[in-house]
Amino acid sequence: MPKNLSDPYLRVWVKSPENPLMAPNAQNQINSSSFRDPTTAWLGPDRQWRVIIGSKINSLGKAILFKSKDFVKWVQSSRSLHSVNGTGMWECPDFYPVSTVSHRGLDTSAVGSKLKHVLKTSLDDKKYEHYTIGTYDLAKDIYVPDQGSVDSDLGLRYDYGKFYASKTFFDSEKNRRVLWGWINESSSVAADIKKGWSGVQAVPRKIWLAQSGKQLVQWPVQEIEKLRAKQVILVSKLLKGGSVLEISGVTAVQADVDISFGITELEKAEVLEPKWTNPQDLCSQKGASVRGSLGPFGLLVLSSKDLKEHTAIFFRIFKGKDKYVVLMCSDQSRSSLDQSNDMTTYGTFVDVDPVHQKLSLRSLIDHSIVESFGGGGKGCITARVYPTLAIDDQAYLYAFNNGTEAVIVEKLNAWSMKKARIN
């Protein structure tokens, strides 16, 4: 408990004599290693506070629900808020409401007809996260995912790259929900030990429900724009097939790049084969060096002058059965000459209609980190890379098109970024 409630930083804490307030026991059949990470508490209509704990029984991942009237005595509910067989240990669960009518965030205890609930879990077995959108049944204290919201490790993710152990909070000052996440390492254990540190926090992101109601959208918080310095603007640049365009004038090792592409000949898109259902596998199969019709096109970041090292973030457009399909990839296969690094290629399908919408890509680049947001934040991929050549003033930035058909850079804004300031 905080020793001094008047201290705005709550710097001194005292252990409660009531400890442990919540614990694994014979009733819940949970051992201590599978009982962790309480969520933000929310207040129910019965004036009792609720918290969920991440857990598992064998391969059954579950969110154990506890209730309290005073934050001291906690009683386990007779049933879990939610559970899914075959998902293993649930770490860092998060449960919160999202508005169905606006981008404004909601207090964690909010209820009503114009909202949905999100349940996110970090899957210990897979080391990535998954979330569903659904309904919180107040009477039964259970969560029910919407029909079509895939409730397994094959479902939706906040981020399809290096992003784990995330947590949101409601910012009442600006009426937004903010997402924090952990970017872990891609280097070897020996390299981590030599560095003396491991893992960093991602840039905080505002998060809200897409207009479709079927997924969440994320965007870097507005405050990051205060770090912008020198700006470069390009408008209406034709990128012919096989071309590379250097974006000079910004510090390529520490930059904020926002680019949008126009497509004029969609009918020339490759046909999407029915077996291509896994976007990460498809991105690995069709990396930045594999030419297609419409794509790959996008950005080469943290690149050496000779392109021997680069991280490619790009789109490909396919012709599906009844619509065009947009694939977003983050290809780390050439990110470093140091082959001891993890250089996995990541990918996701992005819910964007290229017939009526421009394809937008924003990447935040910070030495070893590339956080990319496709389709206005509908697809997010974080990369952790360790170039040996493309470092400091030897790093370069390019727009590229390795498809056979031309694309248009409708607009590009790139900023050099200053170092972060901590108040």
mmCIF file with all atom_site columns, C-alpha atoms in Angstrom, residues 130-324:
data_model
loop_
_atom_site.group_PDB
_atom_site.id
_atom_site.type_symbol
_atom_site.label_atom_id
_atom_site.label_alt_id
_atom_site.label_comp_id
_atom_site.label_asym_id
_atom_site.label_entity_id
_atom_site.label_seq_id
_atom_site.pdbx_PDB_ins_code
_atom_site.Cartn_x
_atom_site.Cartn_y
_atom_site.Cartn_z
_atom_site.occupancy
_atom_site.B_iso_or_equiv
_atom_site.pdbx_formal_charge
_atom_site.auth_seq_id
_atom_site.auth_comp_id
_atom_site.auth_asym_id
_atom_site.auth_atom_id
_atom_site.pdbx_PDB_model_num
ATOM 1   C CA . HIS A 1 130 ? -3.602  -12.162 -29.289 1.00 0.00 ? 130 HIS A CA 1
ATOM 2   C CA . TYR A 1 131 ? -6.866  -10.325 -28.665 1.00 0.00 ? 131 TYR A CA 1
ATOM 3   C CA . THR A 1 132 ? -10.567 -10.661 -29.319 1.00 0.00 ? 132 THR A CA 1
ATOM 4   C CA . ILE A 1 133 ? -13.422 -8.160  -29.391 1.00 0.00 ? 133 ILE A CA 1
ATOM 5   C CA . GLY A 1 134 ? -16.672 -9.116  -27.721 1.00 0.00 ? 134 GLY A CA 1
ATOM 6   C CA . THR A 1 135 ? -19.297 -8.571  -25.049 1.00 0.00 ? 135 THR A CA 1
ATOM 7   C CA . TYR A 1 136 ? -18.962 -8.480  -21.282 1.00 0.00 ? 136 TYR A CA 1
ATOM 8   C CA . ASP A 1 137 ? -21.988 -10.145 -19.662 1.00 0.00 ? 137 ASP A CA 1
ATOM 9   C CA . LEU A 1 138 ? -22.359 -8.145  -16.446 1.00 0.00 ? 138 LEU A CA 1
ATOM 10  C CA . ALA A 1 139 ? -24.910 -10.515 -14.922 1.00 0.00 ? 139 ALA A CA 1
ATOM 11  C CA . LYS A 1 140 ? -22.794 -13.639 -15.382 1.00 0.00 ? 140 LYS A CA 1
ATOM 12  C CA . ASP A 1 141 ? -19.367 -11.958 -15.123 1.00 0.00 ? 141 ASP A CA 1
ATOM 13  C CA . ILE A 1 142 ? -18.151 -13.645 -18.290 1.00 0.00 ? 142 ILE A CA 1
ATOM 14  C CA . TYR A 1 143 ? -16.690 -12.394 -21.546 1.00 0.00 ? 143 TYR A CA 1
ATOM 15  C CA . VAL A 1 144 ? -18.015 -13.676 -24.886 1.00 0.00 ? 144 VAL A CA 1
ATOM 16  C CA . PRO A 1 145 ? -16.037 -12.964 -28.086 1.00 0.00 ? 145 PRO A CA 1
ATOM 17  C CA . ASP A 1 146 ? -17.998 -11.777 -31.086 1.00 0.00 ? 146 ASP A CA 1
ATOM 18  C CA . GLN A 1 147 ? -18.826 -14.326 -33.753 1.00 0.00 ? 147 GLN A CA 1
ATOM 19  C CA . GLY A 1 148 ? -15.941 -14.297 -36.214 1.00 0.00 ? 148 GLY A CA 1
ATOM 20  C CA . SER A 1 149 ? -13.431 -12.989 -33.665 1.00 0.00 ? 149 SER A CA 1
ATOM 21  C CA . VAL A 1 150 ? -10.874 -15.818 -33.713 1.00 0.00 ? 150 VAL A CA 1
ATOM 22  C CA . ASP A 1 151 ? -10.327 -16.959 -30.131 1.00 0.00 ? 151 ASP A CA 1
ATOM 23  C CA . SER A 1 152 ? -6.938  -18.662 -30.429 1.00 0.00 ? 152 SER A CA 1
ATOM 24  C CA . ASP A 1 153 ? -3.299  -18.007 -31.237 1.00 0.00 ? 153 ASP A CA 1
ATOM 25  C CA . LEU A 1 154 ? -4.404  -17.602 -34.880 1.00 0.00 ? 154 LEU A CA 1
ATOM 26  C CA . GLY A 1 155 ? -6.447  -14.517 -34.010 1.00 0.00 ? 155 GLY A CA 1
ATOM 27  C CA . LEU A 1 156 ? -5.789  -10.795 -34.125 1.00 0.00 ? 156 LEU A CA 1
ATOM 28  C CA . ARG A 1 157 ? -2.639  -9.249  -32.701 1.00 0.00 ? 157 ARG A CA 1
ATOM 29  C CA . TYR A 1 158 ? -1.741  -5.717  -31.685 1.00 0.00 ? 158 TYR A CA 1
ATOM 30  C CA . ASP A 1 159 ? 1.576   -6.095  -33.464 1.00 0.00 ? 159 ASP A CA 1
ATOM 31  C CA . TYR A 1 160 ? 2.858   -8.851  -35.732 1.00 0.00 ? 160 TYR A CA 1
ATOM 32  C CA . GLY A 1 161 ? 6.541   -8.341  -34.900 1.00 0.00 ? 161 GLY A CA 1
ATOM 33  C CA . LYS A 1 162 ? 8.636   -7.961  -31.742 1.00 0.00 ? 162 LYS A CA 1
ATOM 34  C CA . PHE A 1 163 ? 5.975   -6.786  -29.289 1.00 0.00 ? 163 PHE A CA 1
ATOM 35  C CA . TYR A 1 164 ? 4.956   -8.510  -26.050 1.00 0.00 ? 164 TYR A CA 1
ATOM 36  C CA . ALA A 1 165 ? 3.743   -8.117  -22.451 1.00 0.00 ? 165 ALA A CA 1
ATOM 37  C CA . SER A 1 166 ? 1.679   -5.057  -23.338 1.00 0.00 ? 166 SER A CA 1
ATOM 38  C CA . LYS A 1 167 ? -0.692  -3.069  -21.139 1.00 0.00 ? 167 LYS A CA 1
ATOM 39  C CA . THR A 1 168 ? -3.179  -0.283  -21.793 1.00 0.00 ? 168 THR A CA 1
ATOM 40  C CA . PHE A 1 169 ? -4.391  2.492   -19.518 1.00 0.00 ? 169 PHE A CA 1
ATOM 41  C CA . PHE A 1 170 ? -7.115  5.104   -19.788 1.00 0.00 ? 170 PHE A CA 1
ATOM 42  C CA . ASP A 1 171 ? -5.761  8.634   -20.048 1.00 0.00 ? 171 ASP A CA 1
ATOM 43  C CA . SER A 1 172 ? -8.604  10.667  -18.535 1.00 0.00 ? 172 SER A CA 1
ATOM 44  C CA . GLU A 1 173 ? -6.792  13.944  -19.244 1.00 0.00 ? 173 GLU A CA 1
ATOM 45  C CA . LYS A 1 174 ? -6.974  13.420  -23.022 1.00 0.00 ? 174 LYS A CA 1
ATOM 46  C CA . ASN A 1 175 ? -9.790  10.852  -23.147 1.00 0.00 ? 175 ASN A CA 1
ATOM 47  C CA . ARG A 1 176 ? -7.769  8.193   -24.903 1.00 0.00 ? 176 ARG A CA 1
ATOM 48  C CA . ARG A 1 177 ? -6.637  4.651   -24.264 1.00 0.00 ? 177 ARG A CA 1
ATOM 49  C CA . VAL A 1 178 ? -2.865  4.292   -24.472 1.00 0.00 ? 178 VAL A CA 1
ATOM 50  C CA . LEU A 1 179 ? -1.010  1.067   -25.215 1.00 0.00 ? 179 LEU A CA 1
ATOM 51  C CA . TRP A 1 180 ? 2.479   0.264   -23.926 1.00 0.00 ? 180 TRP A CA 1
ATOM 52  C CA . GLY A 1 181 ? 4.449   -2.756  -25.116 1.00 0.00 ? 181 GLY A CA 1
ATOM 53  C CA . TRP A 1 182 ? 7.812   -4.430  -24.674 1.00 0.00 ? 182 TRP A CA 1
ATOM 54  C CA . ILE A 1 183 ? 10.245  -4.838  -27.574 1.00 0.00 ? 183 ILE A CA 1
ATOM 55  C CA . ASN A 1 184 ? 12.577  -7.692  -26.755 1.00 0.00 ? 184 ASN A CA 1
ATOM 56  C CA . GLU A 1 185 ? 15.943  -8.461  -28.297 1.00 0.00 ? 185 GLU A CA 1
ATOM 57  C CA . SER A 1 186 ? 16.897  -10.057 -31.605 1.00 0.00 ? 186 SER A CA 1
ATOM 58  C CA . SER A 1 187 ? 20.562  -10.466 -30.731 1.00 0.00 ? 187 SER A CA 1
ATOM 59  C CA . SER A 1 188 ? 22.253  -13.477 -29.153 1.00 0.00 ? 188 SER A CA 1
ATOM 60  C CA . VAL A 1 189 ? 22.305  -14.061 -25.399 1.00 0.00 ? 189 VAL A CA 1
ATOM 61  C CA . ALA A 1 190 ? 26.049  -13.403 -25.401 1.00 0.00 ? 190 ALA A CA 1
ATOM 62  C CA . ALA A 1 191 ? 25.497  -10.066 -27.148 1.00 0.00 ? 191 ALA A CA 1
ATOM 63  C CA . ASP A 1 192 ? 22.786  -9.122  -24.636 1.00 0.00 ? 192 ASP A CA 1
ATOM 64  C CA . ILE A 1 193 ? 25.122  -9.854  -21.729 1.00 0.00 ? 193 ILE A CA 1
ATOM 65  C CA . LYS A 1 194 ? 27.862  -7.793  -23.350 1.00 0.00 ? 194 LYS A CA 1
ATOM 66  C CA . LYS A 1 195 ? 25.465  -4.844  -23.805 1.00 0.00 ? 195 LYS A CA 1
ATOM 67  C CA . GLY A 1 196 ? 24.428  -5.055  -20.182 1.00 0.00 ? 196 GLY A CA 1
ATOM 68  C CA . TRP A 1 197 ? 20.722  -4.530  -20.851 1.00 0.00 ? 197 TRP A CA 1
ATOM 69  C CA . SER A 1 198 ? 17.867  -6.234  -22.641 1.00 0.00 ? 198 SER A CA 1
ATOM 70  C CA . GLY A 1 199 ? 14.541  -4.991  -23.978 1.00 0.00 ? 199 GLY A CA 1
ATOM 71  C CA . VAL A 1 200 ? 12.947  -1.562  -24.326 1.00 0.00 ? 200 VAL A CA 1
ATOM 72  C CA . GLN A 1 201 ? 9.472   -0.063  -24.266 1.00 0.00 ? 201 GLN A CA 1
ATOM 73  C CA . ALA A 1 202 ? 7.789   0.695   -27.583 1.00 0.00 ? 202 ALA A CA 1
ATOM 74  C CA . VAL A 1 203 ? 6.537   4.184   -28.340 1.00 0.00 ? 203 VAL A CA 1
ATOM 75  C CA . PRO A 1 204 ? 3.158   4.563   -26.574 1.00 0.00 ? 204 PRO A CA 1
ATOM 76  C CA . ARG A 1 205 ? 0.212   4.193   -28.943 1.00 0.00 ? 205 ARG A CA 1
ATOM 77  C CA . LYS A 1 206 ? -3.330  5.469   -28.921 1.00 0.00 ? 206 LYS A CA 1
ATOM 78  C CA . ILE A 1 207 ? -5.695  2.558   -29.530 1.00 0.00 ? 207 ILE A CA 1
ATOM 79  C CA . TRP A 1 208 ? -9.344  2.471   -30.606 1.00 0.00 ? 208 TRP A CA 1
ATOM 80  C CA . LEU A 1 209 ? -11.934 0.312   -32.384 1.00 0.00 ? 209 LEU A CA 1
ATOM 81  C CA . ALA A 1 210 ? -11.970 0.403   -36.187 1.00 0.00 ? 210 ALA A CA 1
ATOM 82  C CA . GLN A 1 211 ? -15.139 1.566   -37.919 1.00 0.00 ? 211 GLN A CA 1
ATOM 83  C CA . SER A 1 212 ? -15.754 -2.023  -39.031 1.00 0.00 ? 212 SER A CA 1
ATOM 84  C CA . GLY A 1 213 ? -15.888 -3.113  -35.387 1.00 0.00 ? 213 GLY A CA 1
ATOM 85  C CA . LYS A 1 214 ? -13.739 -6.109  -36.284 1.00 0.00 ? 214 LYS A CA 1
ATOM 86  C CA . GLN A 1 215 ? -10.284 -4.952  -35.184 1.00 0.00 ? 215 GLN A CA 1
ATOM 87  C CA . LEU A 1 216 ? -8.369  -2.314  -33.240 1.00 0.00 ? 216 LEU A CA 1
ATOM 88  C CA . VAL A 1 217 ? -6.408  0.570   -34.739 1.00 0.00 ? 217 VAL A CA 1
ATOM 89  C CA . GLN A 1 218 ? -3.175  1.990   -33.276 1.00 0.00 ? 218 GLN A CA 1
ATOM 90  C CA . TRP A 1 219 ? -1.215  5.166   -33.824 1.00 0.00 ? 219 TRP A CA 1
ATOM 91  C CA . PRO A 1 220 ? 1.791   6.711   -32.042 1.00 0.00 ? 220 PRO A CA 1
ATOM 92  C CA . VAL A 1 221 ? 0.645   9.196   -29.402 1.00 0.00 ? 221 VAL A CA 1
ATOM 93  C CA . GLN A 1 222 ? 0.612   12.796  -30.573 1.00 0.00 ? 222 GLN A CA 1
ATOM 94  C CA . GLU A 1 223 ? 3.357   13.765  -28.116 1.00 0.00 ? 223 GLU A CA 1
ATOM 95  C CA . ILE A 1 224 ? 5.948   11.952  -30.263 1.00 0.00 ? 224 ILE A CA 1
ATOM 96  C CA . GLU A 1 225 ? 5.552   14.736  -32.830 1.00 0.00 ? 225 GLU A CA 1
ATOM 97  C CA . LYS A 1 226 ? 7.249   17.153  -30.418 1.00 0.00 ? 226 LYS A CA 1
ATOM 98  C CA . LEU A 1 227 ? 10.510  15.351  -31.191 1.00 0.00 ? 227 LEU A CA 1
ATOM 99  C CA . ARG A 1 228 ? 10.303  16.137  -34.893 1.00 0.00 ? 228 ARG A CA 1
ATOM 100 C CA . ALA A 1 229 ? 13.069  18.365  -36.261 1.00 0.00 ? 229 ALA A CA 1
ATOM 101 C CA . LYS A 1 230 ? 14.181  18.892  -39.875 1.00 0.00 ? 230 LYS A CA 1
ATOM 102 C CA . GLN A 1 231 ? 11.503  17.915  -42.405 1.00 0.00 ? 231 GLN A CA 1
ATOM 103 C CA . VAL A 1 232 ? 11.696  16.621  -45.975 1.00 0.00 ? 232 VAL A CA 1
ATOM 104 C CA . ILE A 1 233 ? 8.632   16.548  -48.252 1.00 0.00 ? 233 ILE A CA 1
ATOM 105 C CA . LEU A 1 234 ? 8.156   14.724  -51.553 1.00 0.00 ? 234 LEU A CA 1
ATOM 106 C CA . VAL A 1 235 ? 4.992   14.911  -53.655 1.00 0.00 ? 235 VAL A CA 1
ATOM 107 C CA . SER A 1 236 ? 3.837   12.937  -56.716 1.00 0.00 ? 236 SER A CA 1
ATOM 108 C CA . LYS A 1 237 ? 7.014   10.972  -57.383 1.00 0.00 ? 237 LYS A CA 1
ATOM 109 C CA . LEU A 1 238 ? 6.779   8.109   -59.878 1.00 0.00 ? 238 LEU A CA 1
ATOM 110 C CA . LEU A 1 239 ? 8.517   4.928   -58.734 1.00 0.00 ? 239 LEU A CA 1
ATOM 111 C CA . LYS A 1 240 ? 9.080   2.761   -61.766 1.00 0.00 ? 240 LYS A CA 1
ATOM 112 C CA . GLY A 1 241 ? 9.434   -0.980  -61.389 1.00 0.00 ? 241 GLY A CA 1
ATOM 113 C CA . GLY A 1 242 ? 12.841  -1.902  -60.000 1.00 0.00 ? 242 GLY A CA 1
ATOM 114 C CA . SER A 1 243 ? 13.663  1.623   -58.810 1.00 0.00 ? 243 SER A CA 1
ATOM 115 C CA . VAL A 1 244 ? 15.121  2.946   -55.553 1.00 0.00 ? 244 VAL A CA 1
ATOM 116 C CA . LEU A 1 245 ? 14.782  6.587   -54.437 1.00 0.00 ? 245 LEU A CA 1
ATOM 117 C CA . GLU A 1 246 ? 17.041  7.977   -51.716 1.00 0.00 ? 246 GLU A CA 1
ATOM 118 C CA . ILE A 1 247 ? 15.316  10.179  -49.134 1.00 0.00 ? 247 ILE A CA 1
ATOM 119 C CA . SER A 1 248 ? 18.095  12.554  -48.150 1.00 0.00 ? 248 SER A CA 1
ATOM 120 C CA . GLY A 1 249 ? 18.079  15.444  -45.713 1.00 0.00 ? 249 GLY A CA 1
ATOM 121 C CA . VAL A 1 250 ? 16.988  13.586  -42.574 1.00 0.00 ? 250 VAL A CA 1
ATOM 122 C CA . THR A 1 251 ? 18.908  11.582  -39.985 1.00 0.00 ? 251 THR A CA 1
ATOM 123 C CA . ALA A 1 252 ? 18.052  8.136   -41.309 1.00 0.00 ? 252 ALA A CA 1
ATOM 124 C CA . VAL A 1 253 ? 19.059  6.435   -38.070 1.00 0.00 ? 253 VAL A CA 1
ATOM 125 C CA . GLN A 1 254 ? 16.494  8.392   -36.044 1.00 0.00 ? 254 GLN A CA 1
ATOM 126 C CA . ALA A 1 255 ? 13.469  9.432   -38.107 1.00 0.00 ? 255 ALA A CA 1
ATOM 127 C CA . ASP A 1 256 ? 9.699   9.561   -38.471 1.00 0.00 ? 256 ASP A CA 1
ATOM 128 C CA . VAL A 1 257 ? 8.636   8.699   -42.031 1.00 0.00 ? 257 VAL A CA 1
ATOM 129 C CA . ASP A 1 258 ? 5.061   8.881   -43.342 1.00 0.00 ? 258 ASP A CA 1
ATOM 130 C CA . ILE A 1 259 ? 4.502   7.834   -46.965 1.00 0.00 ? 259 ILE A CA 1
ATOM 131 C CA . SER A 1 260 ? 1.416   7.150   -49.087 1.00 0.00 ? 260 SER A CA 1
ATOM 132 C CA . PHE A 1 261 ? 1.262   5.284   -52.390 1.00 0.00 ? 261 PHE A CA 1
ATOM 133 C CA . GLY A 1 262 ? -1.152  5.519   -55.288 1.00 0.00 ? 262 GLY A CA 1
ATOM 134 C CA . ILE A 1 263 ? -1.813  2.534   -57.557 1.00 0.00 ? 263 ILE A CA 1
ATOM 135 C CA . THR A 1 264 ? -2.990  3.053   -61.132 1.00 0.00 ? 264 THR A CA 1
ATOM 136 C CA . GLU A 1 265 ? -3.105  -0.471  -62.595 1.00 0.00 ? 265 GLU A CA 1
ATOM 137 C CA . LEU A 1 266 ? -4.715  -2.688  -59.991 1.00 0.00 ? 266 LEU A CA 1
ATOM 138 C CA . GLU A 1 267 ? -5.921  -5.124  -62.619 1.00 0.00 ? 267 GLU A CA 1
ATOM 139 C CA . LYS A 1 268 ? -2.317  -6.296  -62.998 1.00 0.00 ? 268 LYS A CA 1
ATOM 140 C CA . ALA A 1 269 ? -2.143  -7.593  -59.422 1.00 0.00 ? 269 ALA A CA 1
ATOM 141 C CA . GLU A 1 270 ? -1.030  -11.184 -58.855 1.00 0.00 ? 270 GLU A CA 1
ATOM 142 C CA . VAL A 1 271 ? -3.725  -13.715 -58.055 1.00 0.00 ? 271 VAL A CA 1
ATOM 143 C CA . LEU A 1 272 ? -3.826  -14.717 -54.385 1.00 0.00 ? 272 LEU A CA 1
ATOM 144 C CA . GLU A 1 273 ? -3.623  -18.482 -54.188 1.00 0.00 ? 273 GLU A CA 1
ATOM 145 C CA . PRO A 1 274 ? -6.068  -20.140 -51.740 1.00 0.00 ? 274 PRO A CA 1
ATOM 146 C CA . LYS A 1 275 ? -3.193  -21.712 -49.777 1.00 0.00 ? 275 LYS A CA 1
ATOM 147 C CA . TRP A 1 276 ? -1.695  -18.295 -48.966 1.00 0.00 ? 276 TRP A CA 1
ATOM 148 C CA . THR A 1 277 ? -3.548  -17.816 -45.694 1.00 0.00 ? 277 THR A CA 1
ATOM 149 C CA . ASN A 1 278 ? -0.597  -17.202 -43.359 1.00 0.00 ? 278 ASN A CA 1
ATOM 150 C CA . PRO A 1 279 ? 0.772   -13.678 -43.922 1.00 0.00 ? 279 PRO A CA 1
ATOM 151 C CA . GLN A 1 280 ? 4.075   -14.280 -42.137 1.00 0.00 ? 280 GLN A CA 1
ATOM 152 C CA . ASP A 1 281 ? 4.796   -17.349 -44.255 1.00 0.00 ? 281 ASP A CA 1
ATOM 153 C CA . LEU A 1 282 ? 3.817   -15.425 -47.380 1.00 0.00 ? 282 LEU A CA 1
ATOM 154 C CA . CYS A 1 283 ? 6.135   -12.534 -46.477 1.00 0.00 ? 283 CYS A CA 1
ATOM 155 C CA . SER A 1 284 ? 8.964   -15.004 -45.872 1.00 0.00 ? 284 SER A CA 1
ATOM 156 C CA . GLN A 1 285 ? 8.291   -16.664 -49.205 1.00 0.00 ? 285 GLN A CA 1
ATOM 157 C CA . LYS A 1 286 ? 7.952   -13.370 -51.073 1.00 0.00 ? 286 LYS A CA 1
ATOM 158 C CA . GLY A 1 287 ? 10.485  -11.088 -49.425 1.00 0.00 ? 287 GLY A CA 1
ATOM 159 C CA . ALA A 1 288 ? 11.662  -7.706  -50.637 1.00 0.00 ? 288 ALA A CA 1
ATOM 160 C CA . SER A 1 289 ? 13.986  -9.252  -53.237 1.00 0.00 ? 289 SER A CA 1
ATOM 161 C CA . VAL A 1 290 ? 11.226  -11.315 -54.883 1.00 0.00 ? 290 VAL A CA 1
ATOM 162 C CA . ARG A 1 291 ? 9.620   -9.346  -57.712 1.00 0.00 ? 291 ARG A CA 1
ATOM 163 C CA . GLY A 1 292 ? 5.883   -9.340  -58.166 1.00 0.00 ? 292 GLY A CA 1
ATOM 164 C CA . SER A 1 293 ? 3.487   -7.207  -60.188 1.00 0.00 ? 293 SER A CA 1
ATOM 165 C CA . LEU A 1 294 ? 2.223   -4.684  -57.632 1.00 0.00 ? 294 LEU A CA 1
ATOM 166 C CA . GLY A 1 295 ? 4.959   -4.941  -55.046 1.00 0.00 ? 295 GLY A CA 1
ATOM 167 C CA . PRO A 1 296 ? 7.034   -5.187  -53.131 1.00 0.00 ? 296 PRO A CA 1
ATOM 168 C CA . PHE A 1 297 ? 7.053   -1.399  -52.685 1.00 0.00 ? 297 PHE A CA 1
ATOM 169 C CA . GLY A 1 298 ? 7.696   0.624   -49.542 1.00 0.00 ? 298 GLY A CA 1
ATOM 170 C CA . LEU A 1 299 ? 10.702  1.744   -47.500 1.00 0.00 ? 299 LEU A CA 1
ATOM 171 C CA . LEU A 1 300 ? 14.254  0.532   -47.033 1.00 0.00 ? 300 LEU A CA 1
ATOM 172 C CA . VAL A 1 301 ? 15.305  1.767   -43.595 1.00 0.00 ? 301 VAL A CA 1
ATOM 173 C CA . LEU A 1 302 ? 18.548  1.496   -41.628 1.00 0.00 ? 302 LEU A CA 1
ATOM 174 C CA . SER A 1 303 ? 20.179  0.791   -44.967 1.00 0.00 ? 303 SER A CA 1
ATOM 175 C CA . SER A 1 304 ? 23.830  0.895   -45.933 1.00 0.00 ? 304 SER A CA 1
ATOM 176 C CA . LYS A 1 305 ? 24.759  2.972   -48.978 1.00 0.00 ? 305 LYS A CA 1
ATOM 177 C CA . ASP A 1 306 ? 25.314  -0.146  -51.084 1.00 0.00 ? 306 ASP A CA 1
ATOM 178 C CA . LEU A 1 307 ? 22.067  -1.778  -49.814 1.00 0.00 ? 307 LEU A CA 1
ATOM 179 C CA . LYS A 1 308 ? 23.975  -4.783  -48.445 1.00 0.00 ? 308 LYS A CA 1
ATOM 180 C CA . GLU A 1 309 ? 22.199  -4.086  -45.161 1.00 0.00 ? 309 GLU A CA 1
ATOM 181 C CA . HIS A 1 310 ? 18.632  -2.858  -44.964 1.00 0.00 ? 310 HIS A CA 1
ATOM 182 C CA . THR A 1 311 ? 15.302  -3.529  -43.307 1.00 0.00 ? 311 THR A CA 1
ATOM 183 C CA . ALA A 1 312 ? 12.464  -3.512  -45.835 1.00 0.00 ? 312 ALA A CA 1
ATOM 184 C CA . ILE A 1 313 ? 8.907   -2.556  -44.880 1.00 0.00 ? 313 ILE A CA 1
ATOM 185 C CA . PHE A 1 314 ? 6.618   -2.965  -47.835 1.00 0.00 ? 314 PHE A CA 1
ATOM 186 C CA . PHE A 1 315 ? 3.266   -3.796  -49.385 1.00 0.00 ? 315 PHE A CA 1
ATOM 187 C CA . ARG A 1 316 ? 2.150   -6.299  -52.001 1.00 0.00 ? 316 ARG A CA 1
ATOM 188 C CA . ILE A 1 317 ? -1.261  -6.247  -53.627 1.00 0.00 ? 317 ILE A CA 1
ATOM 189 C CA . PHE A 1 318 ? -2.994  -9.448  -54.665 1.00 0.00 ? 318 PHE A CA 1
ATOM 190 C CA . LYS A 1 319 ? -6.225  -10.131 -56.509 1.00 0.00 ? 319 LYS A CA 1
ATOM 191 C CA . GLY A 1 320 ? -8.440  -12.189 -54.231 1.00 0.00 ? 320 GLY A CA 1
ATOM 192 C CA . LYS A 1 321 ? -11.639 -14.045 -55.027 1.00 0.00 ? 321 LYS A CA 1
ATOM 193 C CA . ASP A 1 322 ? -13.891 -11.008 -54.700 1.00 0.00 ? 322 ASP A CA 1
ATOM 194 C CA . LYS A 1 323 ? -11.583 -8.161  -53.631 1.00 0.00 ? 323 LYS A CA 1
ATOM 195 C CA . TYR A 1 324 ? -7.998  -6.955  -53.645 1.00 0.00 ? 324 TYR A CA 1
#
